[in-house]
Short mmCIF file of C-alpha atoms in Angstrom, two decimals:
data_model
loop_
_atom_site.label_atom_id
_atom_site.label_comp_id
_atom_site.label_asym_id
_atom_site.label_seq_id
_atom_site.Cartn_x
_atom_site.Cartn_y
_atom_site.Cartn_z
CA UNK C 1 -15.92 -72.49 11.13
CA UNK C 2 -14.07 -69.92 13.20
CA UNK C 3 -15.90 -67.81 15.85
CA UNK C 4 -15.78 -64.68 13.65
CA UNK C 5 -17.65 -66.41 10.81
CA UNK C 6 -20.19 -67.84 13.27
CA UNK C 7 -20.81 -64.33 14.62
CA UNK C 8 -21.38 -62.95 11.13
CA UNK C 9 -23.79 -65.79 10.23
CA UNK C 10 -25.80 -65.22 13.39
CA UNK C 11 -26.16 -61.52 12.62
CA UNK C 12 -27.25 -62.27 9.06
CA UNK C 13 -29.90 -64.74 10.37
CA UNK C 14 -31.18 -62.11 12.84
CA UNK C 15 -31.38 -59.51 10.08
CA UNK C 16 -33.51 -61.78 7.87
CA UNK C 17 -35.75 -63.21 10.56
CA UNK C 18 -36.17 -60.44 13.12
CA UNK C 19 -36.91 -57.57 10.71
CA UNK C 20 -33.50 -56.02 11.20
CA UNK C 21 -32.74 -55.91 7.49
CA UNK C 22 -35.16 -53.07 6.78
CA UNK C 23 -32.68 -50.24 6.98
CA UNK C 24 -31.24 -50.91 10.46
CA UNK C 25 -27.49 -51.45 10.62
CA UNK C 26 -26.09 -53.43 13.49
CA UNK C 27 -23.77 -51.20 15.58
CA UNK C 28 -20.81 -53.53 15.31
CA UNK C 29 -21.01 -53.49 11.52
CA UNK C 30 -21.51 -49.71 11.04
CA UNK C 31 -18.80 -47.72 9.16
CA UNK C 32 -16.57 -45.41 11.16
CA UNK C 33 -18.07 -41.96 11.55
CA UNK C 34 -16.34 -38.57 11.89
CA UNK C 35 -12.93 -39.60 10.59
CA UNK C 36 -10.44 -37.07 11.90
CA UNK C 37 -8.97 -34.59 9.41
CA UNK C 38 -6.39 -34.88 8.01
CA UNK C 39 -6.52 -38.59 7.36
CA UNK C 40 -3.65 -38.76 4.86
CA UNK C 41 -0.71 -36.78 3.52
CA UNK C 42 -1.42 -33.19 2.44
CA UNK C 43 -0.38 -31.82 -0.92
CA UNK C 44 0.74 -28.19 -0.64
CA UNK C 45 0.74 -26.69 -4.13
CA UNK C 46 3.03 -23.79 -5.03
CA UNK C 47 1.81 -22.11 -8.24
CA UNK C 48 5.29 -21.08 -9.37
CA UNK C 49 8.54 -22.63 -10.52
CA UNK C 50 11.11 -23.75 -7.93
CA UNK C 51 13.80 -21.35 -6.77
CA UNK C 52 11.89 -18.28 -5.64
CA UNK C 53 10.63 -16.89 -2.36
CA UNK C 54 7.38 -18.81 -2.70
CA UNK C 55 9.11 -22.16 -2.43
CA UNK C 56 11.20 -21.06 0.56
CA UNK C 57 8.09 -19.95 2.45
CA UNK C 58 6.14 -23.08 1.47
CA UNK C 59 8.82 -25.58 2.41
CA UNK C 60 9.56 -23.86 5.72
CA UNK C 61 5.86 -23.88 6.57
CA UNK C 62 5.30 -27.45 5.38
CA UNK C 63 7.82 -28.92 7.81
CA UNK C 64 6.19 -27.41 10.89
CA UNK C 65 2.65 -27.77 9.55
CA UNK C 66 3.16 -31.50 9.19
CA UNK C 67 4.25 -31.74 12.81
CA UNK C 68 1.23 -29.77 14.00
CA UNK C 69 -1.27 -31.83 11.98
CA UNK C 70 0.32 -35.24 12.49
CA UNK C 71 0.49 -35.90 8.74
CA UNK C 72 3.20 -35.31 6.17
CA UNK C 73 2.85 -32.16 4.07
CA UNK C 74 4.66 -32.25 0.73
CA UNK C 75 5.28 -29.28 -1.54
CA UNK C 76 4.31 -29.62 -5.20
CA UNK C 77 5.50 -26.87 -7.57
CA UNK C 78 3.04 -26.41 -10.41
CA UNK C 79 3.95 -23.32 -12.47
CA UNK C 80 2.12 -21.91 -15.47
CA UNK C 81 -0.17 -19.12 -16.53
CA UNK C 82 0.95 -16.65 -13.85
CA UNK C 83 -0.24 -19.11 -11.22
CA UNK C 84 -3.64 -19.65 -12.86
CA UNK C 85 -3.00 -23.30 -13.77
CA UNK C 86 -2.43 -24.36 -10.18
CA UNK C 87 -5.20 -22.15 -8.79
CA UNK C 88 -7.72 -23.69 -11.16
CA UNK C 89 -6.65 -27.23 -10.31
CA UNK C 90 -6.79 -26.71 -6.55
CA UNK C 91 -10.12 -24.89 -6.75
CA UNK C 92 -11.59 -28.07 -8.21
CA UNK C 93 -9.81 -30.49 -5.87
CA UNK C 94 -12.28 -32.55 -3.87
CA UNK C 95 -9.97 -34.84 -1.88
CA UNK C 96 -9.92 -32.40 1.07
CA UNK C 97 -6.16 -32.84 1.33
CA UNK C 98 -4.96 -30.36 -1.30
CA UNK C 99 -3.96 -26.82 -0.31
CA UNK C 100 -2.31 -23.95 -2.16
CA UNK C 101 0.04 -21.10 -1.45
CA UNK C 102 -1.83 -17.84 -2.04
CA UNK C 103 0.16 -14.88 -3.32
CA UNK C 104 -0.13 -11.21 -4.14
CA UNK C 105 -0.21 -12.12 -7.83
CA UNK C 106 -2.82 -14.86 -7.88
CA UNK C 107 -5.14 -13.17 -5.38
CA UNK C 108 -4.71 -9.41 -5.80
CA UNK C 109 -3.34 -8.87 -9.31
CA UNK C 110 -4.53 -11.60 -11.69
CA UNK C 111 -8.19 -10.63 -11.23
CA UNK C 112 -7.37 -7.28 -12.85
CA UNK C 113 -4.91 -8.21 -15.60
CA UNK C 114 -6.82 -11.16 -17.07
CA UNK C 115 -10.09 -10.64 -18.89
CA UNK C 116 -11.32 -13.96 -17.52
CA UNK C 117 -9.83 -16.15 -14.81
CA UNK C 118 -10.36 -19.94 -14.60
CA UNK C 119 -10.99 -19.50 -10.88
CA UNK C 120 -12.68 -17.03 -8.56
CA UNK C 121 -10.20 -15.88 -5.87
CA UNK C 122 -13.03 -15.20 -3.42
CA UNK C 123 -15.69 -17.85 -4.10
CA UNK C 124 -13.44 -20.82 -4.94
CA UNK C 125 -11.13 -20.59 -1.94
CA UNK C 126 -11.22 -20.19 1.81
CA UNK C 127 -8.44 -18.05 3.30
CA UNK C 128 -6.65 -19.91 6.08
CA UNK C 129 -3.80 -17.74 7.34
CA UNK C 130 -1.32 -15.14 6.14
CA UNK C 131 1.97 -17.03 6.45
CA UNK C 132 4.72 -14.55 5.70
CA UNK C 133 5.64 -11.20 4.23
CA UNK C 134 8.75 -10.96 2.13
CA UNK C 135 10.60 -7.66 1.61
CA UNK C 136 10.92 -6.67 -2.03
CA UNK C 137 14.51 -5.70 -2.71
CA UNK C 138 15.58 -3.43 -5.55
CA UNK C 139 18.71 -4.80 -7.18
CA UNK C 140 21.19 -3.90 -9.89
CA UNK C 141 24.10 -5.68 -11.48
CA UNK C 142 27.32 -4.79 -9.59
CA UNK C 143 28.99 -3.04 -12.53
CA UNK C 144 26.12 -0.60 -13.10
CA UNK C 145 27.54 2.83 -12.10
CA UNK C 146 25.04 3.49 -9.28
CA UNK C 147 25.30 2.91 -5.54
CA UNK C 148 21.80 3.70 -4.34
CA UNK C 149 18.26 4.34 -5.54
CA UNK C 150 18.72 8.09 -5.99
CA UNK C 151 21.66 7.48 -8.33
CA UNK C 152 19.75 4.74 -10.15
CA UNK C 153 16.77 7.02 -10.84
CA UNK C 154 19.07 9.83 -11.95
CA UNK C 155 20.93 7.45 -14.28
CA UNK C 156 17.65 6.17 -15.74
CA UNK C 157 16.45 9.71 -16.45
CA UNK C 158 19.74 10.65 -18.11
CA UNK C 159 19.62 7.47 -20.22
CA UNK C 160 15.94 7.01 -21.14
CA UNK C 161 15.19 3.63 -22.64
CA UNK C 162 18.69 2.26 -22.10
CA UNK C 163 18.04 0.42 -18.83
CA UNK C 164 16.04 -2.77 -18.51
CA UNK C 165 14.73 -4.85 -15.66
CA UNK C 166 13.65 -8.46 -15.41
CA UNK C 167 10.76 -10.13 -13.63
CA UNK C 168 9.41 -13.63 -13.09
CA UNK C 169 6.62 -12.79 -15.54
CA UNK C 170 3.91 -10.29 -16.34
CA UNK C 171 1.88 -9.58 -13.23
CA UNK C 172 4.50 -11.14 -10.93
CA UNK C 173 5.44 -9.43 -7.68
CA UNK C 174 8.72 -8.26 -9.18
CA UNK C 175 6.91 -6.75 -12.15
CA UNK C 176 4.51 -4.91 -9.84
CA UNK C 177 7.35 -3.68 -7.63
CA UNK C 178 9.28 -2.16 -10.51
CA UNK C 179 6.21 -0.63 -12.14
CA UNK C 180 5.23 0.83 -8.78
CA UNK C 181 8.71 2.38 -8.52
CA UNK C 182 8.55 3.66 -12.11
CA UNK C 183 5.23 5.35 -11.36
CA UNK C 184 6.53 6.94 -8.18
CA UNK C 185 9.77 8.16 -9.79
CA UNK C 186 8.37 8.96 -13.25
CA UNK C 187 11.05 7.00 -15.05
CA UNK C 188 11.03 4.65 -18.04
CA UNK C 189 12.82 1.30 -17.76
CA UNK C 190 12.21 -1.54 -20.20
CA UNK C 191 10.52 -4.64 -18.78
CA UNK C 192 11.84 -8.10 -19.72
CA UNK C 193 9.50 -10.84 -18.46
CA UNK C 194 10.79 -14.36 -17.76
CA UNK C 195 9.05 -17.58 -16.86
CA UNK C 196 10.05 -17.83 -13.23
CA UNK C 197 12.52 -16.33 -10.79
CA UNK C 198 15.41 -18.70 -11.53
CA UNK C 199 15.90 -17.83 -15.22
CA UNK C 200 15.51 -14.15 -14.40
CA UNK C 201 18.22 -14.37 -11.74
CA UNK C 202 20.50 -16.26 -14.11
CA UNK C 203 20.50 -13.35 -16.55
CA UNK C 204 20.73 -10.73 -13.79
CA UNK C 205 23.77 -12.47 -12.29
CA UNK C 206 25.31 -12.77 -15.76
CA UNK C 207 24.89 -9.04 -16.36
CA UNK C 208 22.38 -9.44 -19.16
CA UNK C 209 19.83 -7.51 -17.09
CA UNK C 210 20.41 -4.16 -15.44
CA UNK C 211 17.98 -4.36 -12.56
CA UNK C 212 15.17 -6.29 -10.88
CA UNK C 213 13.02 -6.43 -7.78
CA UNK C 214 13.10 -9.82 -6.10
CA UNK C 215 11.87 -11.19 -2.79
CA UNK C 216 14.65 -11.17 -0.21
CA UNK C 217 14.89 -14.94 0.45
CA UNK C 218 15.86 -15.73 -3.14
CA UNK C 219 18.72 -13.22 -3.36
CA UNK C 220 20.23 -12.62 0.08
CA UNK C 221 23.15 -14.99 -0.56
CA UNK C 222 24.01 -13.21 -3.83
CA UNK C 223 23.92 -9.81 -2.16
CA UNK C 224 26.18 -10.95 0.66
CA UNK C 225 28.60 -12.46 -1.89
CA UNK C 226 28.76 -9.19 -3.83
CA UNK C 227 27.21 -10.71 -6.94
CA UNK C 228 24.24 -8.32 -6.79
CA UNK C 229 23.91 -4.82 -5.37
CA UNK C 230 20.85 -3.93 -3.32
CA UNK C 231 20.04 -0.23 -3.75
CA UNK C 232 16.79 -0.08 -1.73
CA UNK C 233 14.26 -2.11 0.21
CA UNK C 234 10.51 -1.83 -0.27
CA UNK C 235 9.79 -2.09 3.44
CA UNK C 236 8.70 0.79 5.66
CA UNK C 237 11.83 0.41 7.78
CA UNK C 238 15.28 -1.00 7.08
CA UNK C 239 15.66 -4.74 7.46
CA UNK C 240 18.05 -6.27 9.97
CA UNK C 241 19.83 -8.35 7.33
CA UNK C 242 20.75 -5.23 5.32
CA UNK C 243 21.00 -2.43 7.90
CA UNK C 244 23.04 -0.16 5.62
CA UNK C 245 20.54 -0.27 2.76
CA UNK C 246 17.93 2.52 2.99
CA UNK C 247 14.29 2.07 2.06
CA UNK C 248 12.70 3.53 -1.05
CA UNK C 249 10.79 5.92 1.22
CA UNK C 250 14.02 7.18 2.76
CA UNK C 251 15.43 7.98 -0.66
CA UNK C 252 12.86 10.50 -1.69
CA UNK C 253 9.52 8.67 -1.92
CA UNK C 254 7.65 9.00 1.40
CA UNK C 255 4.93 6.44 2.03
CA UNK C 256 6.31 3.97 -0.52
CA UNK C 257 5.89 0.33 0.52
CA UNK C 258 6.28 -2.86 -1.47
CA UNK C 259 6.36 -6.31 0.10
CA UNK C 260 5.42 -9.67 -1.30
CA UNK C 261 3.14 -11.86 0.79
CA UNK C 262 2.16 -15.49 0.95
CA UNK C 263 -0.76 -17.20 2.63
CA UNK C 264 -2.43 -20.57 2.92
CA UNK C 265 -5.67 -21.27 1.04
CA UNK C 266 -7.99 -24.27 0.83
CA UNK C 267 -10.68 -25.14 -1.72
CA UNK C 268 -14.04 -23.77 -0.64
CA UNK C 269 -15.29 -27.36 -0.25
CA UNK C 270 -13.14 -27.96 2.83
CA UNK C 271 -15.42 -28.24 5.90
CA UNK C 272 -15.41 -25.52 8.55
CA UNK C 273 -14.01 -27.81 11.24
CA UNK C 274 -11.00 -28.60 9.06
CA UNK C 275 -10.55 -24.90 8.25
CA UNK C 276 -10.40 -24.01 11.95
CA UNK C 277 -7.95 -26.80 12.70
CA UNK C 278 -5.78 -25.89 9.72
CA UNK C 279 -5.72 -22.18 10.60
CA UNK C 280 -4.56 -22.88 14.13
CA UNK C 281 -1.91 -25.30 12.88
CA UNK C 282 -0.67 -22.88 10.20
CA UNK C 283 -0.29 -20.00 12.65
CA UNK C 284 1.51 -22.27 15.10
CA UNK C 285 3.74 -23.59 12.30
CA UNK C 286 5.09 -20.24 11.10
CA UNK C 287 5.58 -19.04 14.67
CA UNK C 288 7.66 -22.01 15.74
CA UNK C 289 11.26 -20.97 16.51
CA UNK C 290 12.64 -23.22 13.77
CA UNK C 291 10.38 -21.62 11.17
CA UNK C 292 10.85 -18.01 12.30
CA UNK C 293 14.61 -18.48 12.40
CA UNK C 294 14.65 -20.00 8.92
CA UNK C 295 12.43 -17.27 7.49
CA UNK C 296 14.35 -14.52 9.29
CA UNK C 297 17.63 -15.83 7.93
CA UNK C 298 16.17 -15.24 4.47
CA UNK C 299 14.76 -11.83 5.50
CA UNK C 300 11.17 -13.08 5.45
CA UNK C 301 8.76 -12.15 8.25
CA UNK C 302 6.50 -14.82 9.78
CA UNK C 303 2.94 -13.59 10.32
CA UNK C 304 0.13 -16.09 11.02
CA UNK C 305 -3.41 -15.14 11.99
CA UNK C 306 -7.04 -16.09 11.53
CA UNK C 307 -9.00 -16.75 8.33
CA UNK C 308 -11.01 -13.55 8.89
CA UNK C 309 -7.85 -11.48 9.23
CA UNK C 310 -6.40 -12.97 6.06
CA UNK C 311 -9.65 -12.35 4.17
CA UNK C 312 -9.60 -8.66 5.15
CA UNK C 313 -5.95 -8.39 4.15
CA UNK C 314 -6.65 -9.87 0.70
CA UNK C 315 -9.55 -7.47 0.13
CA UNK C 316 -7.37 -4.46 1.01
CA UNK C 317 -4.59 -5.64 -1.31
CA UNK C 318 -7.06 -6.16 -4.16
CA UNK C 319 -8.20 -2.56 -3.82
CA UNK C 320 -4.63 -1.30 -3.77
CA UNK C 321 -3.30 -3.24 -6.74
CA UNK C 322 -6.36 -2.78 -8.92
CA UNK C 323 -5.41 0.89 -9.17
CA UNK C 324 -1.72 0.14 -9.89
CA UNK C 325 -2.56 -2.38 -12.61
CA UNK C 326 -4.91 0.07 -14.32
CA UNK C 327 -2.43 2.92 -14.25
CA UNK C 328 0.54 0.82 -15.40
CA UNK C 329 -1.62 -0.97 -18.01
CA UNK C 330 -0.20 -4.35 -17.00
CA UNK C 331 -1.29 -7.18 -19.28
CA UNK C 332 -0.67 -10.95 -19.04
CA UNK C 333 1.96 -12.73 -21.15
#
């Protein structure tokens, strides 16, 4: 018998004969307590199809987040139901290693366009950190006879019902951005919803769509190549990547602002200690030079911040977009 077996037999004899078996666990046999989080790879769910701004933000964050946490972070695209499918799944995840990319649509719009959601954006999730803001760009096909937003609006009013625009789906950021513009400019442009950014861009690039509003990271390369024309940005000031393109506000609509935003969320079951650790790591991740440079190259703005700050931001956005959804009568697919 080896020494290890002899040691185990001696402990068993002591437990039976010295009254140690009545609920007392020998220290050397006790299970490990307080296992550090995270203890395995983290699944970072993106509730949309690949190819859009959401994936760019998620993958950029995941690389640096993995370094900060000492565990790999892998991105898992899970589209469907305007993001509801993924939100429902992650809300119910109990492995403590599943996170999700929060978005203007899933957190501030879906609650007002769906009669009933399969998740509660407030009760089922804990805000971690606002990761990035993405400028919404207003685009047209290059052969449309307009060079800026003023000309586009004038053309739309002279040709009512003849122009169309595409979006990644009903209630998507692009849908909201165009409806917001239509409300501000009092124009009518037909909406053509797609199932994701990629198929929408395919038709826009092919000239089958007249216009769209898309997050900057997904379209900067096409703008620079002359395959799409950017006629305005939704930001409050011009962006460095497109210094010659004026904002919507500059072109006759003061106070207009439209940006997409993305943040990190965890299921509400994640313990407070893990939330604090994750929030610090997420803020550090998006503010790392490699991440800020990558996001900046795609015209996205790294943010970061505390869970409380992100919670307040979400609440303000919900108030804002509730009014827009009601006025535009936006309904789900």
